[in-house]
């Protein structure tokens, strides 16, 4: 199975990504985690990534594609992928679609997790004390939500037009969100080996 999770910060992409990977056998690829690992590795590239992340700005598309593409290609050859947080801009989406078409591994579904902004903000602030993330601060959280609305939001109609969007209410317990995702996916034509 090959799918992506499209969701604002705090909607539960990471949790649902892990659950979907366990359910389907596909690999969970979390863009933010891969970029944070690259940032920790240091060097000029690492410092540039860390600076964008700390401000809550998106990392430039070319850097994201350079970091993510090898992981996506590798996963595509081994049971598929659950992309969590990639693509996040239209140029990333078109670059990913071209690569997938070239390799014959196009997307089966784009799962959009939505929740009211007040719920997202509360979850992110609740998690801030344990996350240790430089971007889990009230002002940066507000900015990350704005960036999602302006830059990533347009991917919702992009995938809807392609007939692969599954929209799910993320303001529910994790098990209910997973159940709704699985119900939504069963309405699409997925490969028969997909966990059901
Ligand atoms: P959240 O969705 O809660 O913001 P993530 O770990 O997915 O958490 O992303 C954290 C940060 O990593 C983003 O604010 C951004 O700086 C960077 N990032 C993650 N994915 C992408 C992407 N696809 N394109 C650009 N930047 C990204």
CSV table of C-alpha atoms in Angstrom, one decimal, residues 19 30 43 62 74 90-91 111 116 124 127 130 164 168 170 174:
chain,number,residue,atom,x,y,z
A,19,UNK,CA,-0.8,2.5,13.2
A,30,UNK,CA,7.9,10.7,8.8
A,43,UNK,CA,27.1,20.5,9.0
A,62,UNK,CA,14.9,20.8,-2.9
A,74,UNK,CA,13.5,2.1,-0.9
A,90,UNK,CA,2.4,21.7,-4.5
A,91,UNK,CA,6.0,21.6,-6.0
A,111,UNK,CA,-5.7,10.7,4.0
A,116,UNK,CA,-10.6,22.5,14.8
A,124,UNK,CA,0.6,20.8,20.7
A,127,UNK,CA,2.8,17.8,24.4
A,130,UNK,CA,7.8,16.4,26.8
A,164,UNK,CA,-7.9,9.6,-4.0
A,168,UNK,CA,-11.3,11.9,8.4
A,170,UNK,CA,-9.2,13.7,13.8
A,174,UNK,CA,-6.9,7.5,18.1
